[in-house]
């Protein structure tokens, strides 16, 4: 079936394209579009212009049937979940581990810093490997590496074994973040722009939930079982993820300039041979000239990471994610401490139950994203007579970033300082998680749309911004609170969260100008072409639009 026939056939059952799972994007014949200026473009059944424009090749990931897209998205989300959960699987087991290793709980917590450091470095090292082996191959082998390191961690027990355990966690960190970071690029490669808001909302929620799932599970495990069981379940989970990648994975790369697969080599049609091509080692599904692509990837990564757009969006994400991590690190300490030390004297199991407050915040965050992240930008575009600016996507971040998360951060500090009821702490935790979930997804979606040709490099750069601060938190939180007090520390954090919205305001104000100084030459030309086309479609004179005017 041709791509055009596929679009028309799928359009018959499409209603209004409200959810990712309910629809498949389709295109209309040009004659169905009343505006002749848009002739030759493709649209969804609900009349939304498809961005990016798909090719006529059914192998194009944008033309894949929706069930296949959902399957790919599903295995990326599952891989993200088990990867991050594996990284923090021992958070609530630290006191028990400290006794086993013969060290202090503070020293045992350095293993968390080791794995977080690996999560920062790993994707930076592996991002170029995507251009050599393909994204599915990198994810598959990374999952197997996590399986191996989890076994290593489980076997590192007894006095004197902490160095071996810490080494296993540092190496695990190099691979636990692979699927998480590369998921952002896969979303951009298989979904159209008007679908990505919902996809990124789900993805961001998975990231948040997985970060609390590891501690939640470990809290229940160490109450009744030896601490190595905290890692044995991750062996099975990551092994299952690797199996899913092998059976369901498919390469999502596509050469949009020439509208063809990245590699000119023919990929076998039979299932088994295609699996072998994809994963052993995957070099037939990527473009030739691999060493040049490696150099290009690192060059692009550096340019993206230090571009004005990425710096502003990255610092914004760093701030809103930082307090989520800071609260997550402090919750078990606060709950486990005895009442005489301003704690609550919770058992590990009770702390595990408490972590469900974070699950609630994340689920409300994904509901908010699914309802708002795509609808609000499209509504603004409609109000502006069809004129589109990528910054429209950032409007969804105002409510969580300016209202919910600052209140949650301040309430968390007040609950700790005044030793309020633990349910106040739970509400604050839920608000912080909601804010982080709802703030980060539009920022990631925005930067990926700006650097649309390099989604993997964007995901890697933003990961460095988000996680780097998380590594440092354990080293500066205690001195900070001793110096200024818990109330001032968390109060300052709340005001910094409000300040982060100034960064979003700058992107609104000067977004188009900043994009000119951020984009690579080929992307800048494409950006101007799309902007002029948007002006013509909206019937807005170019002279009325100034830099940053939205």
mmCIF file with all atom_site columns, C-alpha atoms in Angstrom, residues 120-204:
data_model
loop_
_atom_site.group_PDB
_atom_site.id
_atom_site.type_symbol
_atom_site.label_atom_id
_atom_site.label_alt_id
_atom_site.label_comp_id
_atom_site.label_asym_id
_atom_site.label_entity_id
_atom_site.label_seq_id
_atom_site.pdbx_PDB_ins_code
_atom_site.Cartn_x
_atom_site.Cartn_y
_atom_site.Cartn_z
_atom_site.occupancy
_atom_site.B_iso_or_equiv
_atom_site.pdbx_formal_charge
_atom_site.auth_seq_id
_atom_site.auth_comp_id
_atom_site.auth_asym_id
_atom_site.auth_atom_id
_atom_site.pdbx_PDB_model_num
ATOM 1  C CA . UNK A 1 120 ? 25.362 12.466 33.091 1.00 0.00 ? 120 UNK A CA 1
ATOM 2  C CA . UNK A 1 121 ? 28.411 11.024 31.326 1.00 0.00 ? 121 UNK A CA 1
ATOM 3  C CA . UNK A 1 122 ? 26.892 7.924  29.698 1.00 0.00 ? 122 UNK A CA 1
ATOM 4  C CA . UNK A 1 123 ? 24.535 9.553  27.170 1.00 0.00 ? 123 UNK A CA 1
ATOM 5  C CA . UNK A 1 124 ? 27.242 12.068 26.219 1.00 0.00 ? 124 UNK A CA 1
ATOM 6  C CA . UNK A 1 125 ? 29.512 9.157  25.310 1.00 0.00 ? 125 UNK A CA 1
ATOM 7  C CA . UNK A 1 126 ? 26.771 7.146  23.601 1.00 0.00 ? 126 UNK A CA 1
ATOM 8  C CA . UNK A 1 127 ? 25.011 9.904  21.651 1.00 0.00 ? 127 UNK A CA 1
ATOM 9  C CA . UNK A 1 128 ? 27.497 9.551  18.802 1.00 0.00 ? 128 UNK A CA 1
ATOM 10 C CA . UNK A 1 129 ? 27.022 5.770  18.864 1.00 0.00 ? 129 UNK A CA 1
ATOM 11 C CA . UNK A 1 130 ? 23.448 6.323  17.665 1.00 0.00 ? 130 UNK A CA 1
ATOM 12 C CA . UNK A 1 131 ? 24.878 7.516  14.346 1.00 0.00 ? 131 UNK A CA 1
ATOM 13 C CA . UNK A 1 132 ? 27.086 4.411  14.136 1.00 0.00 ? 132 UNK A CA 1
ATOM 14 C CA . UNK A 1 133 ? 24.802 1.624  15.382 1.00 0.00 ? 133 UNK A CA 1
ATOM 15 C CA . UNK A 1 134 ? 21.306 3.128  15.416 1.00 0.00 ? 134 UNK A CA 1
ATOM 16 C CA . UNK A 1 135 ? 19.159 4.089  18.390 1.00 0.00 ? 135 UNK A CA 1
ATOM 17 C CA . UNK A 1 136 ? 17.505 0.680  18.851 1.00 0.00 ? 136 UNK A CA 1
ATOM 18 C CA . UNK A 1 137 ? 20.828 -1.131 18.981 1.00 0.00 ? 137 UNK A CA 1
ATOM 19 C CA . UNK A 1 138 ? 22.183 1.335  21.562 1.00 0.00 ? 138 UNK A CA 1
ATOM 20 C CA . UNK A 1 139 ? 19.095 0.868  23.739 1.00 0.00 ? 139 UNK A CA 1
ATOM 21 C CA . UNK A 1 140 ? 19.151 -2.933 23.434 1.00 0.00 ? 140 UNK A CA 1
ATOM 22 C CA . UNK A 1 141 ? 22.805 -3.342 24.415 1.00 0.00 ? 141 UNK A CA 1
ATOM 23 C CA . UNK A 1 142 ? 22.500 -0.734 27.171 1.00 0.00 ? 142 UNK A CA 1
ATOM 24 C CA . UNK A 1 143 ? 19.688 -2.749 28.748 1.00 0.00 ? 143 UNK A CA 1
ATOM 25 C CA . UNK A 1 144 ? 21.884 -5.852 28.737 1.00 0.00 ? 144 UNK A CA 1
ATOM 26 C CA . UNK A 1 145 ? 24.688 -3.829 30.343 1.00 0.00 ? 145 UNK A CA 1
ATOM 27 C CA . UNK A 1 146 ? 22.306 -2.749 33.120 1.00 0.00 ? 146 UNK A CA 1
ATOM 28 C CA . UNK A 1 147 ? 21.392 -6.404 33.669 1.00 0.00 ? 147 UNK A CA 1
ATOM 29 C CA . UNK A 1 148 ? 25.078 -7.261 34.113 1.00 0.00 ? 148 UNK A CA 1
ATOM 30 C CA . UNK A 1 149 ? 25.784 -4.364 36.492 1.00 0.00 ? 149 UNK A CA 1
ATOM 31 C CA . UNK A 1 150 ? 22.678 -5.133 38.577 1.00 0.00 ? 150 UNK A CA 1
ATOM 32 C CA . UNK A 1 151 ? 23.937 -8.694 39.063 1.00 0.00 ? 151 UNK A CA 1
ATOM 33 C CA . UNK A 1 152 ? 27.324 -7.258 40.053 1.00 0.00 ? 152 UNK A CA 1
ATOM 34 C CA . UNK A 1 153 ? 25.648 -4.908 42.574 1.00 0.00 ? 153 UNK A CA 1
ATOM 35 C CA . UNK A 1 154 ? 23.615 -7.751 44.075 1.00 0.00 ? 154 UNK A CA 1
ATOM 36 C CA . UNK A 1 155 ? 26.731 -9.834 44.649 1.00 0.00 ? 155 UNK A CA 1
ATOM 37 C CA . UNK A 1 156 ? 28.739 -7.011 46.281 1.00 0.00 ? 156 UNK A CA 1
ATOM 38 C CA . UNK A 1 157 ? 27.866 -7.751 49.901 1.00 0.00 ? 157 UNK A CA 1
ATOM 39 C CA . UNK A 1 158 ? 29.657 -7.830 53.249 1.00 0.00 ? 158 UNK A CA 1
ATOM 40 C CA . UNK A 1 159 ? 32.373 -5.728 54.916 1.00 0.00 ? 159 UNK A CA 1
ATOM 41 C CA . UNK A 1 160 ? 34.868 -4.251 52.484 1.00 0.00 ? 160 UNK A CA 1
ATOM 42 C CA . UNK A 1 161 ? 32.584 -4.691 49.464 1.00 0.00 ? 161 UNK A CA 1
ATOM 43 C CA . UNK A 1 162 ? 31.487 -1.053 49.197 1.00 0.00 ? 162 UNK A CA 1
ATOM 44 C CA . UNK A 1 163 ? 34.172 -0.097 46.662 1.00 0.00 ? 163 UNK A CA 1
ATOM 45 C CA . UNK A 1 164 ? 33.054 -2.913 44.389 1.00 0.00 ? 164 UNK A CA 1
ATOM 46 C CA . UNK A 1 165 ? 29.427 -1.891 44.888 1.00 0.00 ? 165 UNK A CA 1
ATOM 47 C CA . UNK A 1 166 ? 30.135 1.784  44.145 1.00 0.00 ? 166 UNK A CA 1
ATOM 48 C CA . UNK A 1 167 ? 32.043 0.811  40.998 1.00 0.00 ? 167 UNK A CA 1
ATOM 49 C CA . UNK A 1 168 ? 29.115 -1.296 39.826 1.00 0.00 ? 168 UNK A CA 1
ATOM 50 C CA . UNK A 1 169 ? 26.743 1.630  40.346 1.00 0.00 ? 169 UNK A CA 1
ATOM 51 C CA . UNK A 1 170 ? 28.996 4.082  38.505 1.00 0.00 ? 170 UNK A CA 1
ATOM 52 C CA . UNK A 1 171 ? 29.201 1.762  35.487 1.00 0.00 ? 171 UNK A CA 1
ATOM 53 C CA . UNK A 1 172 ? 25.465 1.083  35.702 1.00 0.00 ? 172 UNK A CA 1
ATOM 54 C CA . UNK A 1 173 ? 24.855 4.825  35.504 1.00 0.00 ? 173 UNK A CA 1
ATOM 55 C CA . UNK A 1 174 ? 26.588 4.952  32.125 1.00 0.00 ? 174 UNK A CA 1
ATOM 56 C CA . UNK A 1 175 ? 23.775 2.802  30.693 1.00 0.00 ? 175 UNK A CA 1
ATOM 57 C CA . UNK A 1 176 ? 20.677 3.343  32.872 1.00 0.00 ? 176 UNK A CA 1
ATOM 58 C CA . UNK A 1 177 ? 20.042 6.744  31.293 1.00 0.00 ? 177 UNK A CA 1
ATOM 59 C CA . UNK A 1 178 ? 20.417 5.627  27.662 1.00 0.00 ? 178 UNK A CA 1
ATOM 60 C CA . UNK A 1 179 ? 16.776 4.859  26.915 1.00 0.00 ? 179 UNK A CA 1
ATOM 61 C CA . UNK A 1 180 ? 15.570 7.852  28.924 1.00 0.00 ? 180 UNK A CA 1
ATOM 62 C CA . UNK A 1 181 ? 17.705 10.342 27.002 1.00 0.00 ? 181 UNK A CA 1
ATOM 63 C CA . UNK A 1 182 ? 17.168 8.840  23.555 1.00 0.00 ? 182 UNK A CA 1
ATOM 64 C CA . UNK A 1 183 ? 13.398 8.576  24.062 1.00 0.00 ? 183 UNK A CA 1
ATOM 65 C CA . UNK A 1 184 ? 13.029 12.305 23.429 1.00 0.00 ? 184 UNK A CA 1
ATOM 66 C CA . UNK A 1 185 ? 14.584 11.908 19.988 1.00 0.00 ? 185 UNK A CA 1
ATOM 67 C CA . UNK A 1 186 ? 12.455 8.880  19.155 1.00 0.00 ? 186 UNK A CA 1
ATOM 68 C CA . UNK A 1 187 ? 9.291  10.819 20.054 1.00 0.00 ? 187 UNK A CA 1
ATOM 69 C CA . UNK A 1 188 ? 10.340 13.577 17.658 1.00 0.00 ? 188 UNK A CA 1
ATOM 70 C CA . UNK A 1 189 ? 11.052 11.047 14.897 1.00 0.00 ? 189 UNK A CA 1
ATOM 71 C CA . UNK A 1 190 ? 7.782  9.082  14.984 1.00 0.00 ? 190 UNK A CA 1
ATOM 72 C CA . UNK A 1 191 ? 5.163  11.646 16.056 1.00 0.00 ? 191 UNK A CA 1
ATOM 73 C CA . UNK A 1 192 ? 3.990  14.817 14.370 1.00 0.00 ? 192 UNK A CA 1
ATOM 74 C CA . UNK A 1 193 ? 4.385  18.139 16.152 1.00 0.00 ? 193 UNK A CA 1
ATOM 75 C CA . UNK A 1 194 ? 0.747  18.371 17.234 1.00 0.00 ? 194 UNK A CA 1
ATOM 76 C CA . UNK A 1 195 ? 1.026  14.936 18.919 1.00 0.00 ? 195 UNK A CA 1
ATOM 77 C CA . UNK A 1 196 ? 4.306  15.464 20.739 1.00 0.00 ? 196 UNK A CA 1
ATOM 78 C CA . UNK A 1 197 ? 2.927  17.510 23.623 1.00 0.00 ? 197 UNK A CA 1
ATOM 79 C CA . UNK A 1 198 ? 0.918  14.543 24.868 1.00 0.00 ? 198 UNK A CA 1
ATOM 80 C CA . UNK A 1 199 ? 3.770  12.135 24.180 1.00 0.00 ? 199 UNK A CA 1
ATOM 81 C CA . UNK A 1 200 ? 6.252  14.286 26.107 1.00 0.00 ? 200 UNK A CA 1
ATOM 82 C CA . UNK A 1 201 ? 3.774  14.646 28.979 1.00 0.00 ? 201 UNK A CA 1
ATOM 83 C CA . UNK A 1 202 ? 3.572  10.857 29.279 1.00 0.00 ? 202 UNK A CA 1
ATOM 84 C CA . UNK A 1 203 ? 7.342  10.521 28.886 1.00 0.00 ? 203 UNK A CA 1
ATOM 85 C CA . UNK A 1 204 ? 8.072  13.158 31.576 1.00 0.00 ? 204 UNK A CA 1
#
